[in-house]
Coordinates of C-alpha atoms and ligand atoms in Angstrom, one line a residue:
M1 CA -0.9 -24.5 -1.3
N2 CA 1.6 -23.7 -4.0
M3 CA 0.0 -20.6 -5.5
T4 CA 0.3 -16.9 -5.0
I5 CA -2.6 -14.6 -4.2
E6 CA -2.3 -13.1 -7.7
Q7 CA -2.6 -16.6 -9.2
A8 CA -5.5 -17.4 -7.0
G9 CA -7.3 -14.2 -8.1
R10 CA -6.7 -14.8 -11.8
M11 CA -8.4 -18.2 -11.5
L12 CA -11.7 -16.4 -11.1
A13 CA -11.3 -15.0 -14.6
D14 CA -10.4 -18.4 -16.1
A15 CA -13.2 -20.6 -17.1
V16 CA -11.0 -23.7 -17.1
S17 CA -10.2 -23.3 -13.4
Y18 CA -13.9 -24.1 -12.6
T19 CA -13.3 -27.7 -14.0
D20 CA -11.0 -28.5 -11.1
E21 CA -13.0 -27.8 -8.0
R22 CA -10.3 -28.9 -5.5
R23 CA -7.8 -26.4 -6.9
L24 CA -10.4 -23.7 -7.3
H25 CA -11.4 -24.1 -3.6
D26 CA -7.7 -24.0 -2.6
A27 CA -7.5 -20.6 -4.4
L28 CA -10.7 -19.3 -2.8
T29 CA -9.7 -20.4 0.7
L30 CA -6.4 -18.5 0.2
L31 CA -8.2 -15.4 -0.9
R32 CA -10.8 -15.6 2.0
R33 CA -7.9 -15.8 4.5
Q34 CA -5.4 -13.4 3.1
A35 CA -7.0 -11.1 0.6
P36 CA -10.8 -11.0 0.9
V37 CA -11.1 -8.0 -1.3
H38 CA -8.5 -8.6 -4.0
L39 CA -7.8 -6.7 -7.3
V40 CA -7.7 -9.1 -10.1
Q41 CA -5.8 -8.1 -13.3
A42 CA -6.2 -10.9 -15.8
P43 CA -5.3 -11.1 -19.5
E44 CA -8.3 -10.2 -21.7
Y45 CA -10.4 -9.0 -18.8
D46 CA -11.0 -5.5 -17.4
P47 CA -9.9 -5.3 -13.8
F48 CA -12.3 -6.2 -10.9
Y49 CA -12.1 -6.8 -7.2
A50 CA -12.8 -10.4 -6.1
V51 CA -14.9 -10.5 -2.9
T52 CA -14.7 -14.0 -1.3
R53 CA -16.2 -13.7 2.2
H54 CA -19.8 -14.5 3.0
A55 CA -20.3 -11.4 5.2
D56 CA -18.9 -9.0 2.6
I57 CA -21.0 -10.4 -0.2
M58 CA -24.2 -10.1 1.9
A59 CA -23.2 -6.5 2.9
I60 CA -22.7 -5.6 -0.8
E61 CA -26.0 -7.1 -1.9
R62 CA -27.9 -5.5 0.9
D63 CA -26.6 -2.0 -0.1
H64 CA -28.2 -2.0 -3.5
T65 CA -28.0 1.8 -3.9
L66 CA -24.3 1.9 -3.4
W67 CA -23.6 -1.3 -5.4
L68 CA -25.4 -1.4 -8.8
N69 CA -25.9 -4.3 -11.2
E70 CA -25.4 -1.9 -14.1
P71 CA -23.2 -1.6 -16.2
R72 CA -21.4 -4.8 -15.4
P73 CA -23.7 -7.5 -13.9
I74 CA -21.6 -10.5 -14.9
L75 CA -18.0 -11.1 -15.8
G76 CA -17.1 -11.3 -19.4
K77 CA -14.0 -10.9 -21.5
A78 CA -13.2 -7.2 -22.1
A79 CA -14.1 -7.6 -25.8
F80 CA -17.5 -9.1 -24.9
E81 CA -18.2 -6.4 -22.3
K82 CA -17.3 -3.7 -24.7
L83 CA -19.6 -5.0 -27.4
A84 CA -22.4 -5.4 -24.8
R85 CA -21.9 -1.7 -23.8
E86 CA -22.1 -0.6 -27.4
Q87 CA -25.2 -2.6 -28.1
A88 CA -26.8 -1.3 -24.8
A89 CA -26.0 2.3 -26.0
Q90 CA -27.8 1.5 -29.2
G91 CA -30.8 0.0 -27.3
I92 CA -30.3 -3.4 -29.0
A93 CA -28.8 -5.4 -26.1
L94 CA -30.5 -7.9 -23.8
K95 CA -31.8 -6.1 -20.7
T96 CA -33.0 -8.6 -18.1
L97 CA -33.7 -8.3 -14.4
V98 CA -30.0 -8.9 -13.6
H99 CA -29.1 -5.8 -15.8
M100 CA -31.4 -3.5 -13.9
D101 CA -31.4 -1.5 -10.8
D102 CA -34.3 0.2 -8.9
P103 CA -36.7 1.8 -9.6
Q104 CA -37.0 -0.1 -12.9
H105 CA -35.9 -3.4 -11.4
R106 CA -38.7 -3.5 -8.8
V107 CA -41.4 -2.8 -11.4
I108 CA -40.2 -5.3 -13.9
R109 CA -39.6 -8.0 -11.3
A110 CA -43.1 -7.6 -10.1
I111 CA -44.5 -8.7 -13.5
G112 CA -43.2 -12.3 -13.1
A113 CA -43.1 -12.5 -9.3
D114 CA -46.6 -14.0 -8.8
W115 CA -45.7 -17.0 -11.0
F116 CA -43.1 -18.0 -8.4
R117 CA -45.1 -17.5 -5.2
P118 CA -46.2 -20.5 -3.1
K119 CA -49.7 -20.7 -4.7
A120 CA -48.2 -20.9 -8.2
M121 CA -45.7 -23.4 -7.0
R122 CA -48.5 -25.6 -5.6
D123 CA -50.4 -25.4 -8.9
L124 CA -47.2 -26.5 -10.7
E125 CA -46.3 -29.3 -8.4
G126 CA -48.3 -32.0 -10.1
R127 CA -46.7 -31.2 -13.5
V128 CA -43.2 -31.2 -11.9
Q129 CA -43.8 -34.6 -10.2
E130 CA -45.1 -35.9 -13.6
L131 CA -41.9 -34.8 -15.3
A132 CA -39.7 -36.2 -12.5
R133 CA -41.5 -39.6 -12.9
R134 CA -41.0 -39.4 -16.7
Y135 CA -37.3 -38.9 -16.3
V136 CA -36.8 -41.7 -13.7
D137 CA -38.8 -44.0 -16.0
R138 CA -36.5 -43.0 -18.8
M139 CA -33.5 -44.0 -16.7
A140 CA -35.1 -47.4 -16.4
E141 CA -35.3 -47.6 -20.2
F142 CA -31.6 -46.8 -20.5
G143 CA -30.9 -50.2 -19.0
G144 CA -28.7 -49.6 -16.0
E145 CA -26.1 -47.2 -17.4
C146 CA -26.4 -43.6 -18.6
D147 CA -24.7 -40.2 -18.6
F148 CA -27.0 -38.8 -15.9
A149 CA -26.0 -35.2 -16.7
T150 CA -26.7 -35.2 -20.4
Q151 CA -29.5 -37.7 -20.5
V152 CA -31.5 -36.7 -17.4
A153 CA -30.3 -33.6 -15.6
V154 CA -30.1 -31.3 -18.6
H155 CA -33.7 -32.0 -19.8
Y156 CA -35.8 -32.1 -16.7
P157 CA -35.4 -28.5 -15.4
L158 CA -35.7 -27.0 -18.9
Y159 CA -38.9 -28.9 -19.5
V160 CA -40.3 -27.6 -16.1
I161 CA -39.5 -24.0 -16.9
L162 CA -40.9 -24.3 -20.5
S163 CA -44.1 -25.8 -19.0
L164 CA -44.3 -22.8 -16.7
L165 CA -43.8 -20.4 -19.6
G166 CA -46.4 -22.4 -21.6
L167 CA -44.3 -23.3 -24.6
P168 CA -45.3 -26.4 -26.7
E169 CA -43.2 -29.5 -26.1
S170 CA -42.3 -29.6 -29.8
D171 CA -40.1 -26.5 -29.2
F172 CA -38.3 -27.9 -26.2
P173 CA -35.3 -29.3 -28.1
R174 CA -34.6 -26.0 -29.8
M175 CA -34.7 -24.2 -26.4
L176 CA -32.4 -26.8 -24.9
K177 CA -29.7 -26.0 -27.6
L178 CA -30.1 -22.2 -27.3
T179 CA -29.8 -22.1 -23.5
Q180 CA -26.8 -24.4 -23.6
E181 CA -25.1 -22.2 -26.2
L182 CA -25.9 -19.1 -24.1
F183 CA -24.7 -20.4 -20.8
G184 CA -21.9 -22.7 -21.9
G185 CA -20.3 -19.8 -23.8
A186 CA -16.8 -20.6 -22.7
D187 CA -17.0 -24.4 -23.0
A188 CA -15.9 -25.8 -26.4
E189 CA -18.5 -28.6 -26.2
T190 CA -21.6 -26.3 -26.0
R191 CA -20.6 -23.0 -27.4
R192 CA -21.5 -22.0 -31.0
G193 CA -18.3 -20.3 -31.7
E194 CA -15.5 -18.5 -30.0
S195 CA -16.1 -14.9 -30.9
A196 CA -18.2 -12.2 -29.2
E197 CA -20.2 -12.1 -32.4
D198 CA -21.1 -15.8 -32.1
Q199 CA -22.4 -15.2 -28.6
F200 CA -24.5 -12.4 -29.7
A201 CA -25.9 -14.5 -32.6
V202 CA -27.2 -16.9 -30.0
L203 CA -29.0 -14.0 -28.3
L204 CA -30.5 -12.9 -31.6
D205 CA -31.9 -16.4 -32.2
F206 CA -33.5 -16.2 -28.8
F207 CA -35.0 -12.9 -29.6
A208 CA -36.4 -14.0 -32.9
Y209 CA -38.2 -17.0 -31.3
F210 CA -39.6 -15.0 -28.4
Q211 CA -40.8 -12.1 -30.6
D212 CA -43.0 -14.6 -32.4
L213 CA -44.2 -15.9 -29.0
T214 CA -45.1 -12.4 -27.9
A215 CA -47.2 -11.7 -31.0
A216 CA -49.0 -15.0 -30.5
R217 CA -49.8 -14.4 -26.8
R218 CA -51.0 -10.8 -27.5
A219 CA -53.3 -12.1 -30.2
H220 CA -54.6 -15.0 -28.1
P221 CA -53.7 -14.7 -24.3
T222 CA -53.5 -18.0 -22.4
E223 CA -53.0 -18.9 -18.7
D224 CA -49.3 -19.0 -18.6
L225 CA -46.2 -17.0 -17.7
A226 CA -45.5 -16.1 -21.3
S227 CA -49.0 -14.4 -21.6
A228 CA -48.4 -12.5 -18.3
I229 CA -45.1 -11.2 -19.8
A230 CA -46.5 -10.5 -23.3
N231 CA -49.5 -8.6 -21.9
A232 CA -47.9 -6.8 -19.0
R233 CA -48.2 -3.0 -18.8
V234 CA -45.8 -0.5 -17.2
D235 CA -47.3 3.0 -16.8
G236 CA -50.1 1.8 -19.1
E237 CA -47.8 0.8 -21.9
P238 CA -46.9 -2.8 -23.0
L239 CA -43.2 -3.8 -22.7
S240 CA -41.1 -3.2 -25.8
D241 CA -40.1 -6.1 -28.0
I242 CA -36.6 -6.2 -26.5
D243 CA -37.9 -6.0 -22.9
T244 CA -40.4 -8.8 -23.5
A245 CA -37.8 -11.0 -25.1
S246 CA -35.3 -10.2 -22.3
Y247 CA -37.8 -11.4 -19.8
Y248 CA -38.3 -14.8 -21.5
V249 CA -34.5 -15.1 -21.9
I250 CA -33.8 -14.6 -18.2
I251 CA -36.6 -17.1 -17.2
A252 CA -35.6 -19.7 -19.8
S253 CA -31.9 -19.4 -19.2
A254 CA -31.7 -18.7 -15.4
G255 CA -34.1 -21.6 -14.7
H256 CA -32.2 -24.2 -16.7
D257 CA -28.5 -24.8 -16.3
T258 CA -28.6 -23.7 -12.7
T259 CA -31.0 -26.4 -11.7
S260 CA -29.6 -29.1 -14.0
S261 CA -26.1 -28.6 -12.7
T262 CA -27.5 -29.0 -9.2
V263 CA -29.4 -32.2 -10.1
A264 CA -26.3 -33.8 -11.5
G265 CA -24.0 -32.4 -8.8
G266 CA -26.5 -33.5 -6.1
L267 CA -26.5 -37.1 -7.3
H268 CA -22.7 -37.0 -7.6
A269 CA -22.4 -35.8 -4.0
L270 CA -24.7 -38.7 -2.8
I271 CA -22.6 -41.2 -4.8
E272 CA -19.4 -39.8 -3.3
H273 CA -20.8 -39.8 0.2
P274 CA -22.5 -43.2 0.6
A275 CA -23.2 -42.7 4.3
Q276 CA -25.2 -39.6 3.5
L277 CA -27.1 -41.4 0.8
A278 CA -27.9 -44.2 3.3
R279 CA -29.0 -41.6 5.8
L280 CA -31.4 -40.0 3.3
R281 CA -32.9 -43.3 2.3
E282 CA -33.5 -44.1 6.0
D283 CA -35.0 -40.8 6.7
P284 CA -36.7 -39.2 3.6
G285 CA -37.9 -36.4 5.9
L286 CA -34.4 -35.0 5.5
L287 CA -35.0 -34.3 1.8
P288 CA -35.7 -30.6 2.2
L289 CA -32.4 -30.1 4.1
A290 CA -30.6 -32.4 1.7
V291 CA -31.7 -30.3 -1.2
D292 CA -30.4 -27.1 0.4
E293 CA -27.1 -28.9 1.0
M294 CA -26.9 -30.0 -2.6
I295 CA -27.4 -26.4 -3.7
R296 CA -24.7 -25.2 -1.3
W297 CA -22.4 -28.0 -2.3
V298 CA -22.8 -27.4 -6.1
T299 CA -23.3 -23.6 -6.1
P300 CA -24.0 -23.5 -9.8
V301 CA -23.9 -19.7 -10.2
K302 CA -20.2 -18.9 -9.8
E303 CA -20.6 -15.1 -9.7
F304 CA -22.5 -11.9 -10.2
M305 CA -20.9 -8.5 -10.2
R306 CA -21.7 -5.1 -8.7
T307 CA -20.3 -1.7 -9.6
A308 CA -19.8 1.1 -7.0
S309 CA -22.0 4.2 -7.5
A310 CA -19.7 6.2 -5.2
D311 CA -16.2 6.0 -3.7
T312 CA -16.2 3.5 -0.8
I313 CA -13.9 1.3 1.3
L314 CA -14.2 -2.5 1.7
H315 CA -11.8 -4.1 4.2
D316 CA -9.4 -1.2 4.0
V317 CA -9.4 -1.4 0.2
P318 CA -10.5 1.9 -1.3
I319 CA -12.8 1.3 -4.2
K320 CA -13.7 4.1 -6.6
K321 CA -17.0 5.0 -8.1
G322 CA -17.3 3.0 -11.4
E323 CA -15.1 0.1 -10.2
S324 CA -16.5 -3.4 -10.0
V325 CA -16.6 -6.2 -7.5
L326 CA -17.1 -9.9 -8.3
L327 CA -19.2 -11.8 -5.7
S328 CA -17.8 -15.3 -5.5
Y329 CA -20.7 -17.5 -4.3
P330 CA -18.7 -20.8 -4.3
S331 CA -16.3 -19.1 -1.9
A332 CA -19.1 -17.7 0.4
N333 CA -20.6 -21.2 0.6
R334 CA -17.4 -22.7 2.0
D335 CA -16.7 -19.8 4.4
E336 CA -15.4 -21.2 7.7
E337 CA -16.8 -18.2 9.5
V338 CA -20.4 -19.3 8.6
F339 CA -20.4 -23.1 8.1
T340 CA -19.2 -25.7 10.5
D341 CA -16.9 -28.1 8.6
P342 CA -17.7 -26.3 5.3
F343 CA -16.0 -29.0 3.1
A344 CA -18.2 -31.8 4.6
F345 CA -21.4 -32.7 2.6
D346 CA -24.0 -33.0 5.3
I347 CA -27.6 -33.7 4.2
G348 CA -28.8 -32.7 7.7
R349 CA -27.0 -29.3 7.8
D350 CA -29.3 -26.9 9.7
P351 CA -29.0 -24.0 9.6
N352 CA -27.7 -23.7 6.1
R353 CA -27.2 -20.0 5.3
H354 CA -25.8 -20.5 1.9
L355 CA -25.7 -17.7 -0.7
A356 CA -26.2 -19.9 -3.8
F357 CA -29.4 -17.9 -4.6
G358 CA -27.8 -14.6 -3.9
F359 CA -29.3 -12.1 -1.4
G360 CA -31.3 -8.9 -1.3
V361 CA -33.5 -7.4 -4.0
H362 CA -32.1 -9.6 -6.8
Y363 CA -32.5 -12.8 -4.7
C364 CA -33.2 -15.6 -7.1
L365 CA -36.8 -15.4 -8.3
G366 CA -36.9 -19.1 -9.0
A367 CA -35.5 -20.4 -5.7
A368 CA -38.7 -22.1 -4.5
L369 CA -39.2 -23.6 -7.9
A370 CA -35.6 -24.9 -8.0
K371 CA -36.0 -26.5 -4.6
M372 CA -39.4 -28.1 -5.6
E373 CA -37.8 -29.6 -8.7
L374 CA -34.9 -31.1 -6.8
K375 CA -37.2 -32.5 -4.1
A376 CA -39.5 -34.0 -6.7
L377 CA -36.7 -35.7 -8.6
F378 CA -34.9 -37.2 -5.6
A379 CA -38.3 -38.2 -4.0
E380 CA -39.0 -40.2 -7.2
L381 CA -35.5 -41.5 -7.7
L382 CA -34.2 -42.6 -4.3
P383 CA -36.9 -45.1 -3.3
R384 CA -36.5 -46.8 -6.7
L385 CA -32.7 -46.7 -6.8
E386 CA -31.4 -50.1 -5.5
S387 CA -27.7 -49.2 -6.2
V388 CA -25.7 -46.5 -8.0
E389 CA -22.1 -46.0 -8.7
L390 CA -19.8 -44.0 -11.0
A391 CA -19.2 -45.7 -14.4
G392 CA -16.5 -43.3 -15.5
E393 CA -14.9 -39.9 -14.6
P394 CA -17.3 -37.0 -14.2
E395 CA -16.4 -33.8 -16.1
W396 CA -17.1 -30.2 -15.2
T397 CA -18.1 -27.3 -17.5
A398 CA -15.5 -24.7 -18.2
T399 CA -17.3 -21.5 -17.3
T400 CA -16.9 -18.5 -15.1
F401 CA -20.7 -18.0 -14.7
V402 CA -23.1 -20.9 -14.5
G403 CA -22.3 -24.6 -14.6
G404 CA -21.2 -27.7 -12.8
I405 CA -20.9 -31.4 -13.8
K406 CA -21.6 -31.8 -17.6
H407 CA -20.9 -35.5 -17.8
L408 CA -21.8 -38.0 -15.1
P409 CA -21.5 -41.6 -16.3
I410 CA -23.3 -43.8 -13.8
R411 CA -24.2 -47.5 -13.4
Y412 CA -27.4 -48.3 -11.4
K413 CA -30.2 -50.7 -10.6
L414 CA -33.7 -49.3 -10.5
R415 CA -36.8 -51.0 -9.0
Ligands
HEM1 C1 -31.3 -14.7 -10.0 C2 -29.1 -18.7 -8.4 C3 -32.7 -21.4 -10.3 C4 -34.7 -17.4 -12.1 C5 -30.4 -15.6 -9.4 C6 -29.2 -15.2 -8.8 C7 -28.6 -16.3 -8.3 C8 -29.4 -17.4 -8.7 C9 -27.2 -16.4 -7.6 C10 -28.6 -13.7 -8.6 C11 -29.0 -13.3 -7.2 C12 -28.4 -12.0 -6.7 O1 -27.9 -11.2 -7.6 O2 -28.4 -11.7 -5.5 C13 -29.9 -19.8 -8.8 C14 -29.7 -21.2 -8.4 C15 -30.7 -21.9 -9.0 C16 -31.6 -21.0 -9.7 C17 -28.5 -21.7 -7.6 C18 -30.9 -23.4 -8.9 C19 -30.4 -24.2 -8.0 C20 -33.6 -20.5 -10.9 C21 -34.8 -20.9 -11.5 C22 -35.4 -19.8 -12.0 C23 -34.5 -18.7 -11.7 C24 -35.4 -22.4 -11.5 C25 -36.7 -19.8 -12.7 C26 -37.0 -19.1 -13.6 C27 -34.0 -16.3 -11.7 C28 -34.2 -14.9 -12.0 C29 -33.2 -14.2 -11.5 C30 -32.4 -15.1 -10.7 C31 -35.4 -14.5 -12.9 C32 -33.0 -12.6 -11.5 C33 -33.6 -12.0 -10.3 C34 -33.4 -10.5 -10.2 O3 -32.4 -10.0 -10.7 O4 -34.3 -9.9 -9.6 N1 -30.5 -16.9 -9.4 N2 -31.1 -19.8 -9.5 N3 -33.4 -19.2 -11.0 N4 -32.8 -16.4 -10.9 FE1 -32.0 -18.0 -10.1

């Protein structure tokens, strides 16, 4: 490995390093072994400690009174974080579940939680299967070649989440563009513009759309998640416009690129590991385990951050109140201390204690939904797929936050 620990650490603050997974994992392996809590000082970023071991990430997430999501829940360039702080001080910034700590977090999370429980999932299953069938049928229409990432993987999860929210299908293309602009912020192909102002303009567009939705659902409540959010009361009061809009934004955005990256990355992993694909075809009962392995393999959420609410010590490294740590989920999910042969893609891996959905009080609200979507798509696709191969080089999103394969050219035969 021809890199120093400092170089390895700085890769975590460089969106482009996530487009080369082999090199990224070399860096993460080095950090796990030699500097599991490492101070990163990268140009354009405020300093942070990179935490790369599975056990340390779990311990931090478990201790949610010491380690807070506010004021720095995700990594951004210093200019962007500064603007976000200023906007928060003026009460005009996005404040979603990931920006909150208890007691507020618990109360606000409870508003949406019922919509992600097993009963709600069972009610939604038919719609998800229908969408899965629609997208596999569409693959048949493409005539044996497509960019699976842009033509299938990107659409399907967004349409599932928008169905859950209860939005009309005619609005789906607009939401697709906005969520991509929001999450693909660092990638030249998807971002609206380079500046922090451009990124905030995307948020403002989201807000405008969802403000109208709130008004409509308050006037005429319907049986969907959007109505539950619009009509929720905390201490007898409805949520403010900004809190309502923030809720929609977190659902629409968190439920989208995460799952679509895993759909594309999951198929890519099966193509790259034909023995595993054959094994899954022979024994479809392995699909639930295979889905978890795809999620571990892809780990579409690259990081969340926590900030110390008191002075503390992590692996002999003193961390002061107000300093931040970056939890590297891709690193946790290749940790040799936890996974046997972590760099092997094994669709029968059991147990699979990956941290792709995080851990503790912020554990992904949509984890059961994401798994259901992945199962539905592969349950529909695999029995109909006679053959599949790469038809070009895949490409990865440049992002330090959420992403994965953004282009996956494939050639295939469908029954
Ligand atoms: C939070 C991953 C799909 C909604 C999170 C977190 C991670 C994550 C790592 C932060 C957890 C933490 O801080 O400990 C993923 C992955 C997905 C996925 C890997 C797909 C494979 C979804 C879907 C939804 C969703 C489909 C549906 C709406 C949320 C929400 C939160 C969240 C609302 C915030 C929870 C909180 O702060 O209390 N997700 N997610 N996610 N996710 Fe997901």
